[in-house]
C-alpha cells in the first residue's frame, strides 16, 4: 500500500482494522502522524456534534404521544393547558409502576449522566475497601473478583447502588450493583458502541458495561464466583 | 391493558435512549433547532404507530434514523435554513453547559458549511458509529461511493479548518487577507 492509498482509505474510515492499512501506518512515519491528526479531529468533531438538546425534549415527546393515544377532545385554551399538566403529572407518576421493565433505561440514563470514574492504573482497590462499600448493600466479594480499578457509591432510580470498574481483558469494564432492583431474566442491550449485560443476582441485579470486543460473560463469571450474600 | 403497558414501556425506552442523539442528528441535518425538534417529534409519532414491528434494539435504532432522514428529505425540499451560522451562535449563547471553546465553535461552523451529501455520511459514521457498509444501505448507495464521500468530507473539513487558522494568523500578524 502506498501513502496515497493509505490516506484515501484512512480518511474514509479512521476506525478501519484493515491489516494492510495498519501495517502501512506502522511503517510510514508521515502517514502515522497524518492518522493521529485525523483521529484527533474526529474525537473533537464527535464532541462538537454533541450539541445540547432542548430542555424536557423527552417529556414533550411522551406527552404528545399520550395526547394522540387518548384522542383528547378539542378543549378551549385554558382547559387544554390544564389537561396537559395533568397528563404530564400522570406520566411522571406512571413510570415507576413499570417496575423493572425499564431497568435498562435507568442504567443507560445513569451512564449518560455519570462522569467516567477516575482510575489510577498503578493502584488497585483492595477487597477490604470494596466490601466496606458493598456490605451495607447485602453482598461481599473475595479476591477472585480480580483487579478492581475504582469504586464509588451511586444512585440509580433513587436507590443506593455501587459502581465498580474492573480490569477487563482489553479495556476497563464498568459494573453497577443494584440491590433491590431484581430482574426476571438476563437482558443485553447496546449503547454507544458499548454492550450492557443486565443479570439477576440474589439481592437485586448487576449491569456489566463493556466495549463490544470485551467478553462480558467472563466478567459475569468473576462476579458470581467472588460474591457472597448477606 | 398489559399489551398497552408493554407498548408504552417499549416506546418510553426508545425515547429515553435515542431522543437526544436523534435530535443532534436532526440538528446537523437541517441546522435549525425548531425544525430539528419537529423532525424528532414526527419520527417518534411514527414510531408509536409502528412499534409492534420493531423487534430488537438495533432494528429500532436503524428504523428511527431512517424515518428521520425521510422526514428531513420531505422538509428539505420545502425549507432550507440560510442563517445557520447565527443559529450556531444563538445556540451557544442560550444553552447552558455548551462547549463554548473556540475550537468547538470552529469545528461546528466547518461542519455546518459542508454540503448535505458530505455532512450526512460523516454524521452517520462519527455520531452514530455506523460502518461504511451500513451507511451505504441507509443512503441507498454502494459502499465505494460512501467511502469516497467520507474521504472528501474529511478533506473538506481539513481545508475549512486550515482556512480558518490561516485567517487567524493573518489577523494576528496584521496582514490583510485578500
CSV table of C-alpha atoms in Angstrom, one decimal:
chain,number,residue,atom,x,y,z
A,1,UNK,CA,0.0,0.0,0.0
A,2,UNK,CA,1.3,3.4,-0.8
A,3,UNK,CA,0.8,6.7,1.1
A,4,UNK,CA,-1.9,8.0,-1.3
A,5,UNK,CA,-4.0,4.8,-0.9
A,6,UNK,CA,-3.4,4.8,2.9
A,7,UNK,CA,-4.7,8.4,3.2
A,8,UNK,CA,-7.6,7.8,0.9
A,9,UNK,CA,-8.8,4.8,2.9
A,10,UNK,CA,-8.0,6.3,6.3
A,11,UNK,CA,-10.0,9.4,5.5
A,12,UNK,CA,-12.9,7.2,4.6
A,13,UNK,CA,-12.7,5.1,7.8
A,14,UNK,CA,-10.3,6.0,10.5
A,15,UNK,CA,-11.5,3.1,12.6
A,16,UNK,CA,-10.7,0.5,10.0
A,17,UNK,CA,-8.8,-2.6,11.2
A,18,UNK,CA,-7.7,-3.5,7.7
A,19,UNK,CA,-4.3,-5.3,8.0
A,20,UNK,CA,-2.6,-3.5,5.1
A,21,UNK,CA,-3.7,-0.2,6.4
A,22,UNK,CA,-2.4,-0.9,9.9
A,23,UNK,CA,0.8,-2.3,8.5
A,24,UNK,CA,1.5,0.8,6.4
A,25,UNK,CA,0.8,3.0,9.4
A,26,UNK,CA,3.4,1.2,11.4
A,27,UNK,CA,6.0,1.5,8.6
A,28,UNK,CA,5.4,5.1,7.5
A,29,UNK,CA,6.0,7.9,10.0
A,30,UNK,CA,4.3,10.6,7.9
A,31,UNK,CA,1.2,8.5,7.5
A,32,UNK,CA,1.2,7.7,11.2
A,33,UNK,CA,1.3,11.4,12.0
A,34,UNK,CA,-1.4,12.1,9.5
A,35,UNK,CA,-3.6,9.3,11.1
A,36,UNK,CA,-3.1,10.8,14.5
A,37,UNK,CA,-4.2,14.2,13.2
A,38,UNK,CA,-7.4,12.7,11.7
A,39,UNK,CA,-8.2,10.7,14.8
A,40,UNK,CA,-7.8,13.8,17.0
A,41,UNK,CA,-10.0,15.8,14.7
A,42,UNK,CA,-12.6,13.0,14.7
A,43,UNK,CA,-12.7,13.0,18.5
A,44,UNK,CA,-13.1,16.7,18.6
A,45,UNK,CA,-15.8,16.5,15.9
A,46,UNK,CA,-17.7,13.9,17.9
A,47,UNK,CA,-17.6,16.2,20.9
A,48,UNK,CA,-18.6,19.2,18.8
A,49,UNK,CA,-21.6,17.3,17.3
A,50,UNK,CA,-23.0,16.8,20.9
A,51,UNK,CA,-25.0,20.0,21.0
A,52,UNK,CA,-27.3,20.3,24.0
A,53,UNK,CA,-30.8,19.0,23.4
A,54,UNK,CA,-33.8,21.2,24.3
A,55,UNK,CA,-34.9,21.1,27.9
A,56,UNK,CA,-37.6,18.4,28.5
A,57,UNK,CA,-37.5,17.1,25.0
A,58,UNK,CA,-38.2,13.6,26.2
A,59,UNK,CA,-41.2,14.7,28.3
A,60,UNK,CA,-42.7,16.6,25.4
A,61,UNK,CA,-42.4,13.6,23.1
A,62,UNK,CA,-44.1,11.4,25.6
A,63,UNK,CA,-46.8,14.0,26.2
A,64,UNK,CA,-47.5,14.3,22.5
A,65,UNK,CA,-47.8,10.6,22.1
A,66,UNK,CA,-50.0,10.3,25.1
A,67,UNK,CA,-52.4,13.1,23.8
A,68,UNK,CA,-52.6,11.3,20.5
A,69,UNK,CA,-53.2,7.9,22.1
A,70,UNK,CA,-56.0,9.1,24.3
A,71,UNK,CA,-57.5,11.1,21.4
A,72,UNK,CA,-58.4,14.1,23.7
A,73,UNK,CA,-61.4,16.1,22.5
A,74,UNK,CA,-60.9,19.7,21.5
A,75,UNK,CA,-60.7,21.9,24.5
A,76,UNK,CA,-60.6,25.7,24.9
A,77,UNK,CA,-57.1,27.1,25.6
A,78,UNK,CA,-57.4,27.1,29.4
A,79,UNK,CA,-58.8,23.6,29.7
A,80,UNK,CA,-56.3,22.2,27.2
A,81,UNK,CA,-53.5,23.6,29.3
A,82,UNK,CA,-55.0,22.1,32.5
A,83,UNK,CA,-55.3,18.7,30.7
A,84,UNK,CA,-51.7,18.8,29.5
A,85,UNK,CA,-50.4,19.5,33.0
A,86,UNK,CA,-52.5,16.6,34.4
A,87,UNK,CA,-51.1,14.2,31.8
A,88,UNK,CA,-47.5,15.3,32.5
A,89,UNK,CA,-48.0,14.6,36.2
A,90,UNK,CA,-49.6,11.2,35.3
A,91,UNK,CA,-46.7,10.2,33.2
A,92,UNK,CA,-44.2,11.3,35.8
A,93,UNK,CA,-46.0,9.2,38.4
A,94,UNK,CA,-46.7,6.3,36.0
A,95,UNK,CA,-43.1,5.4,35.2
A,96,UNK,CA,-42.2,3.7,38.5
A,97,UNK,CA,-45.1,1.3,38.1
A,98,UNK,CA,-43.3,-0.4,35.2
A,99,UNK,CA,-41.1,-1.9,37.8
A,100,UNK,CA,-38.0,-3.4,36.2
A,101,UNK,CA,-39.3,-3.4,32.7
A,102,UNK,CA,-37.3,-0.3,32.3
A,103,UNK,CA,-34.2,-1.0,34.5
A,104,UNK,CA,-32.2,-0.9,31.3
A,105,UNK,CA,-33.4,2.7,30.7
A,106,UNK,CA,-32.2,3.6,34.2
A,107,UNK,CA,-28.8,2.1,33.5
A,108,UNK,CA,-28.4,3.9,30.2
A,109,UNK,CA,-29.6,7.2,31.9
A,110,UNK,CA,-27.0,6.7,34.6
A,111,UNK,CA,-24.3,6.0,32.2
A,112,UNK,CA,-25.2,9.1,30.2
A,113,UNK,CA,-25.2,11.4,33.2
A,114,UNK,CA,-22.3,10.0,35.2
A,115,UNK,CA,-18.8,11.1,34.7
A,116,UNK,CA,-16.2,8.4,34.0
A,117,UNK,CA,-14.7,7.0,37.2
A,118,UNK,CA,-11.1,8.2,37.5
A,119,UNK,CA,-8.8,5.1,37.7
A,120,UNK,CA,-5.3,5.0,38.9
A,121,UNK,CA,-4.0,2.1,36.9
A,122,UNK,CA,-1.0,1.8,39.2
A,123,UNK,CA,-3.2,1.2,42.2
A,124,UNK,CA,-5.9,-1.4,42.5
A,125,UNK,CA,-8.7,-1.1,45.1
A,126,UNK,CA,-8.3,-3.8,47.8
A,127,UNK,CA,-11.0,-6.2,48.8
A,128,UNK,CA,-11.5,-4.6,52.2
A,129,UNK,CA,-12.3,-1.2,50.6
A,130,UNK,CA,-14.7,-2.9,48.2
A,131,UNK,CA,-16.5,-4.7,51.0
A,132,UNK,CA,-16.8,-1.5,53.0
A,133,UNK,CA,-18.9,-0.2,50.2
A,134,UNK,CA,-20.8,-3.4,49.4
A,135,UNK,CA,-21.5,-4.9,52.8
A,136,UNK,CA,-24.2,-2.4,53.7
A,137,UNK,CA,-25.9,-3.4,50.4
A,138,UNK,CA,-26.0,-7.1,51.3
A,139,UNK,CA,-23.0,-8.6,49.5
A,140,UNK,CA,-19.3,-9.2,49.8
A,141,UNK,CA,-16.6,-10.2,47.4
A,142,UNK,CA,-13.4,-12.1,47.7
A,143,UNK,CA,-10.1,-11.8,45.8
A,144,UNK,CA,-11.4,-13.9,42.9
A,145,UNK,CA,-13.2,-10.8,41.6
A,146,UNK,CA,-9.9,-9.9,40.1
A,147,UNK,CA,-8.4,-6.4,39.7
A,148,UNK,CA,-10.7,-3.6,40.6
A,149,UNK,CA,-9.5,-0.2,39.5
A,150,UNK,CA,-12.1,2.1,41.1
A,151,UNK,CA,-15.3,2.0,43.2
A,152,UNK,CA,-17.9,4.5,44.3
A,153,UNK,CA,-21.4,4.6,45.7
A,154,UNK,CA,-24.0,5.9,43.3
A,155,UNK,CA,-27.7,6.4,43.0
A,156,UNK,CA,-29.8,4.7,40.3
A,157,UNK,CA,-33.5,5.4,40.2
A,158,UNK,CA,-33.4,6.9,43.6
A,159,UNK,CA,-31.8,3.8,45.2
A,160,UNK,CA,-28.4,3.3,46.6
A,161,UNK,CA,-26.1,1.3,44.2
A,162,UNK,CA,-22.4,0.7,43.7
A,163,UNK,CA,-20.3,1.4,40.7
A,164,UNK,CA,-17.1,-0.6,40.2
A,165,UNK,CA,-14.5,-0.5,37.4
A,166,UNK,CA,-13.0,-3.9,36.8
A,167,UNK,CA,-10.0,-4.6,34.7
A,168,UNK,CA,-11.2,-6.4,31.6
A,169,UNK,CA,-9.2,-8.4,29.1
A,170,UNK,CA,-9.0,-5.5,26.7
A,171,UNK,CA,-10.4,-2.4,28.5
A,172,UNK,CA,-12.0,-1.5,31.8
A,173,UNK,CA,-15.4,-2.9,32.5
A,174,UNK,CA,-18.0,-0.9,34.5
A,175,UNK,CA,-20.2,-2.9,36.8
A,176,UNK,CA,-23.2,-1.5,38.5
A,177,UNK,CA,-24.5,-3.4,41.5
A,178,UNK,CA,-28.2,-2.5,42.0
A,179,UNK,CA,-29.6,-4.0,45.2
A,180,UNK,CA,-33.5,-4.1,45.4
A,181,UNK,CA,-33.7,-3.9,41.6
A,182,UNK,CA,-34.5,-7.6,40.7
A,183,UNK,CA,-34.8,-8.6,37.1
A,184,UNK,CA,-36.5,-11.8,35.9
A,185,UNK,CA,-34.2,-12.6,33.1
A,186,UNK,CA,-30.9,-11.7,31.5
A,187,UNK,CA,-31.0,-8.6,29.2
A,188,UNK,CA,-28.5,-7.5,26.7
A,189,UNK,CA,-28.6,-4.0,25.1
A,190,UNK,CA,-26.1,-1.8,23.3
A,191,UNK,CA,-25.5,1.8,24.0
A,192,UNK,CA,-23.0,4.0,22.0
A,193,UNK,CA,-20.7,1.2,20.9
A,194,UNK,CA,-20.9,-0.5,24.3
A,195,UNK,CA,-22.6,-3.7,25.3
A,196,UNK,CA,-24.6,-3.8,28.5
A,197,UNK,CA,-25.5,-7.1,30.2
A,198,UNK,CA,-28.1,-6.9,33.0
A,199,UNK,CA,-28.2,-10.1,35.1
A,200,UNK,CA,-30.1,-11.1,38.2
A,201,UNK,CA,-28.4,-11.7,41.5
A,202,UNK,CA,-29.7,-12.8,44.9
A,203,UNK,CA,-30.1,-9.2,46.2
A,204,UNK,CA,-31.0,-7.4,43.0
A,205,UNK,CA,-29.1,-7.2,39.7
A,206,UNK,CA,-25.8,-6.3,38.1
A,207,UNK,CA,-25.3,-4.3,35.0
A,208,UNK,CA,-22.0,-5.1,33.2
A,209,UNK,CA,-20.9,-2.5,30.7
A,210,UNK,CA,-18.0,-3.0,28.3
A,211,UNK,CA,-16.7,-2.4,24.9
A,212,UNK,CA,-18.1,-4.6,22.1
A,213,UNK,CA,-14.9,-6.6,21.9
A,214,UNK,CA,-14.9,-7.5,25.6
A,215,UNK,CA,-16.1,-10.9,26.7
A,216,UNK,CA,-18.7,-9.8,29.3
A,217,UNK,CA,-19.6,-13.4,30.2
A,218,UNK,CA,-16.1,-13.8,31.8
A,219,UNK,CA,-16.8,-10.8,34.0
A,220,UNK,CA,-20.2,-12.2,34.9
A,221,UNK,CA,-18.4,-15.4,35.9
A,222,UNK,CA,-15.9,-13.5,38.1
A,223,UNK,CA,-18.8,-11.7,39.8
A,224,UNK,CA,-20.7,-14.9,40.5
A,225,UNK,CA,-17.5,-16.7,41.7
A,226,UNK,CA,-16.4,-13.9,44.0
A,227,UNK,CA,-19.8,-12.9,45.5
A,228,UNK,CA,-21.3,-14.0,48.8
A,229,UNK,CA,-24.7,-12.7,50.1
A,230,UNK,CA,-25.7,-11.4,53.5
B,1,UNK,CA,-54.2,-3.4,29.2
B,2,UNK,CA,-51.0,-5.4,29.7
B,3,UNK,CA,-50.3,-5.0,25.9
B,4,UNK,CA,-50.7,-1.2,26.2
B,5,UNK,CA,-48.3,-1.1,29.2
B,6,UNK,CA,-45.7,-3.2,27.3
B,7,UNK,CA,-46.1,-1.0,24.2
B,8,UNK,CA,-45.8,2.2,26.4
B,9,UNK,CA,-42.8,0.8,28.1
B,10,UNK,CA,-41.1,-0.1,24.8
B,11,UNK,CA,-41.9,3.4,23.4
B,12,UNK,CA,-40.7,5.1,26.6
B,13,UNK,CA,-37.4,3.2,26.4
B,14,UNK,CA,-36.9,4.3,22.8
B,15,UNK,CA,-37.5,7.9,23.7
B,16,UNK,CA,-35.1,7.7,26.7
B,17,UNK,CA,-32.3,6.1,24.8
B,18,UNK,CA,-32.5,7.7,21.4
B,19,UNK,CA,-34.2,11.1,21.6
B,20,UNK,CA,-31.1,13.1,22.4
B,21,UNK,CA,-28.9,11.7,19.7
B,22,UNK,CA,-31.8,11.8,17.2
B,23,UNK,CA,-32.2,15.5,18.0
B,24,UNK,CA,-28.5,16.1,17.4
B,25,UNK,CA,-28.6,14.2,14.1
B,26,UNK,CA,-31.7,16.2,13.1
B,27,UNK,CA,-30.0,19.4,14.1
B,28,UNK,CA,-26.9,18.7,12.0
B,29,UNK,CA,-29.0,17.7,9.0
B,30,UNK,CA,-31.2,20.7,9.0
B,31,UNK,CA,-29.2,23.2,11.1
B,32,UNK,CA,-32.4,24.6,12.6
B,33,UNK,CA,-33.3,23.9,16.3
B,34,UNK,CA,-37.1,24.3,15.8
B,35,UNK,CA,-37.2,22.1,12.7
B,36,UNK,CA,-34.9,19.5,14.4
B,37,UNK,CA,-37.4,19.2,17.3
B,38,UNK,CA,-40.3,18.9,14.8
B,39,UNK,CA,-38.4,16.1,12.9
B,40,UNK,CA,-37.8,14.2,16.1
B,41,UNK,CA,-41.4,14.6,17.3
B,42,UNK,CA,-42.7,13.4,13.9
B,43,UNK,CA,-40.3,10.5,14.0
B,44,UNK,CA,-41.5,9.3,17.3
B,45,UNK,CA,-45.1,9.8,16.4
B,46,UNK,CA,-44.5,7.3,13.5
B,47,UNK,CA,-42.5,5.1,15.9
B,48,UNK,CA,-45.5,4.8,18.2
B,49,UNK,CA,-47.7,3.6,15.2
B,50,UNK,CA,-45.0,1.1,14.1
B,51,UNK,CA,-43.7,0.0,17.4
B,52,UNK,CA,-45.0,-3.6,17.2
B,53,UNK,CA,-42.9,-4.2,14.2
B,54,UNK,CA,-39.7,-3.1,15.9
B,55,UNK,CA,-38.3,-6.4,17.1
B,56,UNK,CA,-35.0,-5.5,18.7
B,57,UNK,CA,-32.9,-2.5,19.6
B,58,UNK,CA,-30.7,-2.4,16.6
B,59,UNK,CA,-33.7,-2.6,14.3
B,60,UNK,CA,-35.4,0.2,16.2
B,61,UNK,CA,-32.4,2.5,16.1
B,62,UNK,CA,-32.0,1.9,12.3
B,63,UNK,CA,-35.7,2.5,11.8
B,64,UNK,CA,-35.7,5.8,13.8
B,65,UNK,CA,-32.7,7.2,11.9
B,66,UNK,CA,-34.1,6.2,8.5
B,67,UNK,CA,-37.5,7.6,9.3
B,68,UNK,CA,-36.0,10.9,10.5
B,69,UNK,CA,-33.9,11.1,7.3
B,70,UNK,CA,-37.0,10.6,5.2
B,71,UNK,CA,-38.9,13.3,7.2
B,72,UNK,CA,-35.9,15.6,6.7
B,73,UNK,CA,-35.8,14.9,2.9
B,74,UNK,CA,-39.5,15.9,2.8
B,75,UNK,CA,-38.8,19.2,4.7
B,76,UNK,CA,-35.6,19.9,2.9
B,77,UNK,CA,-37.4,20.4,-0.4
B,78,UNK,CA,-39.6,23.0,1.2
B,79,UNK,CA,-37.3,24.8,3.5
B,80,UNK,CA,-33.5,25.5,3.6
B,81,UNK,CA,-32.3,27.4,6.6
B,82,UNK,CA,-29.9,30.1,5.3
B,83,UNK,CA,-28.8,31.6,8.6
B,84,UNK,CA,-27.1,28.6,10.1
B,85,UNK,CA,-24.1,30.5,11.3
B,86,UNK,CA,-26.2,32.8,13.5
B,87,UNK,CA,-28.2,29.9,14.7
B,88,UNK,CA,-25.0,28.2,16.0
B,89,UNK,CA,-24.1,31.5,17.8
B,90,UNK,CA,-27.6,31.6,19.3
B,91,UNK,CA,-27.4,28.0,20.4
B,92,UNK,CA,-24.1,28.8,22.2
B,93,UNK,CA,-25.5,31.8,24.0
B,94,UNK,CA,-28.7,30.4,25.2
B,95,UNK,CA,-28.0,26.8,26.1
B,96,UNK,CA,-26.2,26.2,29.4
B,97,UNK,CA,-23.2,23.8,29.7
B,98,UNK,CA,-22.4,24.3,26.0
B,99,UNK,CA,-18.8,23.9,25.0
B,100,UNK,CA,-18.0,27.5,24.0
B,101,UNK,CA,-14.3,26.9,23.3
B,102,UNK,CA,-13.1,28.5,20.1
B,103,UNK,CA,-12.0,25.1,18.8
B,104,UNK,CA,-15.5,23.6,19.2
B,105,UNK,CA,-17.1,26.7,17.6
B,106,UNK,CA,-14.7,26.4,14.6
B,107,UNK,CA,-15.5,22.7,14.2
B,108,UNK,CA,-19.2,23.3,14.3
B,109,UNK,CA,-19.0,26.1,11.8
B,110,UNK,CA,-16.9,23.9,9.5
B,111,UNK,CA,-19.4,21.0,9.8
B,112,UNK,CA,-22.3,23.3,9.1
B,113,UNK,CA,-20.6,24.5,5.9
B,114,UNK,CA,-20.3,21.0,4.5
B,115,UNK,CA,-22.9,20.3,1.9
B,116,UNK,CA,-25.5,17.7,3.0
B,117,UNK,CA,-24.1,15.0,0.7
B,118,UNK,CA,-20.9,15.0,2.7
B,119,UNK,CA,-22.3,16.0,6.1
B,120,UNK,CA,-24.8,13.2,6.3
B,121,UNK,CA,-22.4,10.2,5.9
B,122,UNK,CA,-20.0,11.9,8.3
B,123,UNK,CA,-22.8,12.2,10.9
B,124,UNK,CA,-23.8,8.6,10.5
B,125,UNK,CA,-20.2,7.4,10.9
B,126,UNK,CA,-18.9,9.8,13.7
B,127,UNK,CA,-22.1,10.4,15.7
B,128,UNK,CA,-23.8,7.0,15.3
B,129,UNK,CA,-20.8,4.8,14.7
B,130,UNK,CA,-22.1,3.1,11.6
B,131,UNK,CA,-19.8,1.2,9.3
B,132,UNK,CA,-19.4,2.2,5.6
B,133,UNK,CA,-21.4,-0.8,4.6
B,134,UNK,CA,-24.3,0.1,6.9
B,135,UNK,CA,-24.2,3.7,5.7
B,136,UNK,CA,-24.4,2.5,2.2
B,137,UNK,CA,-27.5,0.6,3.0
B,138,UNK,CA,-29.1,3.6,4.7
B,139,UNK,CA,-28.3,6.0,1.9
B,140,UNK,CA,-29.1,3.5,-0.8
B,141,UNK,CA,-25.6,3.8,-2.3
B,142,UNK,CA,-22.7,1.4,-2.9
B,143,UNK,CA,-20.0,1.2,-0.3
B,144,UNK,CA,-17.3,2.6,-2.6
B,145,UNK,CA,-19.4,5.8,-3.2
B,146,UNK,CA,-19.9,6.2,0.6
B,147,UNK,CA,-16.1,5.8,1.2
B,148,UNK,CA,-15.5,8.5,-1.4
B,149,UNK,CA,-17.9,10.9,0.2
B,150,UNK,CA,-16.5,10.3,3.7
B,151,UNK,CA,-13.0,10.8,2.4
B,152,UNK,CA,-13.9,14.0,0.7
B,153,UNK,CA,-15.9,15.1,3.7
B,154,UNK,CA,-12.9,14.9,5.9
B,155,UNK,CA,-10.7,16.5,3.3
B,156,UNK,CA,-13.1,19.4,3.1
B,157,UNK,CA,-13.2,19.7,6.9
B,158,UNK,CA,-9.4,19.9,6.9
B,159,UNK,CA,-9.5,22.6,4.2
B,160,UNK,CA,-12.1,24.6,6.1
B,161,UNK,CA,-10.2,24.3,9.4
B,162,UNK,CA,-6.9,25.2,7.7
B,163,UNK,CA,-8.5,28.2,6.1
B,164,UNK,CA,-9.8,29.3,9.5
B,165,UNK,CA,-6.4,29.0,11.1
B,166,UNK,CA,-4.7,30.9,8.3
B,167,UNK,CA,-7.3,33.7,8.7
B,168,UNK,CA,-6.5,33.8,12.4
B,169,UNK,CA,-2.8,34.1,11.6
B,170,UNK,CA,-3.4,36.9,9.1
B,171,UNK,CA,-5.3,38.8,11.8
B,172,UNK,CA,-2.7,38.2,14.4
B,173,UNK,CA,0.2,39.4,12.1
B,174,UNK,CA,-1.8,42.4,10.9
B,175,UNK,CA,-1.7,41.2,7.3
B,176,UNK,CA,-4.8,41.8,5.3
B,177,UNK,CA,-6.1,38.7,3.6
B,178,UNK,CA,-7.3,39.2,0.1
